[in-house]
Amino acid sequence: MENSSKYLPHEGAKCSRCREKASICLPAHRACFCQECFVHYFENAVERGIKKMKLDRQKPLMVAVSGGKDSLATWQALHELGLNTKGLYINLQIDEFSPKSREAVQKFAQEQGLDWSESVLKTELGYTIPELHQKRQKKFCSLCGRIKRQLINRVAARENFQTVATGHNLDDEASRLLGNLIDDRQDFVKKQYPFLPSPHPSIPAKFKPLYRLEKKEILYYCELKNIQYLNQKCPFSKGATSKYFNQTLEFLEDKMPGTKRNFLYSYLKKEKKLVYEEPFNTCRECGEPSYMDICGICRLKNSLSRDDIKKL
Ligand code: AMP
Ligand code: FES
Ligand code: ZN
């Protein structure tokens, strides 16, 4: 496993669940597991998240899949737990990256016999990610993130899904929480909850099934389930500051196992589920729901045609 001798079991370590030979130790849980019990532990953590967030298991779920480890592990675990799922892949049309991520999604779906949809950025927006990047480089990841979120909402609504699952994991959530608290972005802190109810009939609820699982656990689950994910970072993701918050928490986790988990869970205990206060309008250009009188996608399209994307 990735640079984690700490996760390798010591000589003679036994599985905390079945007492067979352990293959992984999780210091944050003071537990070791054999392969089979680790899979049980992993899927049980997803199941606990489903129960805690009171997700309706009977409703079909759309799973936003990028082809990376987190979203494919999310899809696999939800499928194993018997939920009715369909994948959604947003094709950002990034050379050398998107074709490989698309292939990972396609292969996974085919092997598991699962259905998926594809949304192509140029068709939806009129521009590919590299074309947008030529126009604006500053804070590009956050612009791309907003575009992906809007497209995920639209496709899910078009296909009548009321809930979308994403692959955000415990490490992502804990480092984002740290960043939001340091910058005192209270609005963002509220929107970080692992389940966000639907604020409008054509905007799906959001669920993060892996919020209780760490990156290293996800890597091991992928290995055991033989999930062939794309292990490559998006070429435009350089410069994202989230990695510093992540490294800070990793440092603390190394000295005090369980810190990341305690930090995130103590916030979740305190924070109530988000209740939307802002009323929704309808975009006067495309008719989609929007906080303002023109939605984010139309504002983006307009600014691209005027060439003042830098302001967005
Ligand atoms: P990121 O913002 O890249 O960290 O991704 C967070 C989550 O958004 C992933 O775990 C996926 O669930 C979803 N996601 C990211 N990229 C895509 C994509 N190209 N298509 C569909 N879903 C995506
Ligand atoms: Fe959006 Fe890379 S995935 S910029
Ligand atoms: Zn066991």
CSV table of N, CA and C in Angstrom, one decimal, residues 72 83 180 307:
chain,number,residue,atom,x,y,z
A,72,LEU,N,-15.1,5.4,-8.1
A,72,LEU,CA,-15.4,4.0,-8.4
A,72,LEU,C,-15.6,3.1,-7.2
A,83,LEU,N,-28.0,-1.1,-3.5
A,83,LEU,CA,-28.7,0.1,-3.9
A,83,LEU,C,-28.8,0.1,-5.4
A,180,ASN,N,-11.9,25.8,5.4
A,180,ASN,CA,-13.1,26.7,5.5
A,180,ASN,C,-13.1,27.4,6.9
A,307,ASP,N,-15.9,37.6,-23.6
A,307,ASP,CA,-14.5,37.4,-23.3
A,307,ASP,C,-14.1,38.1,-22.0
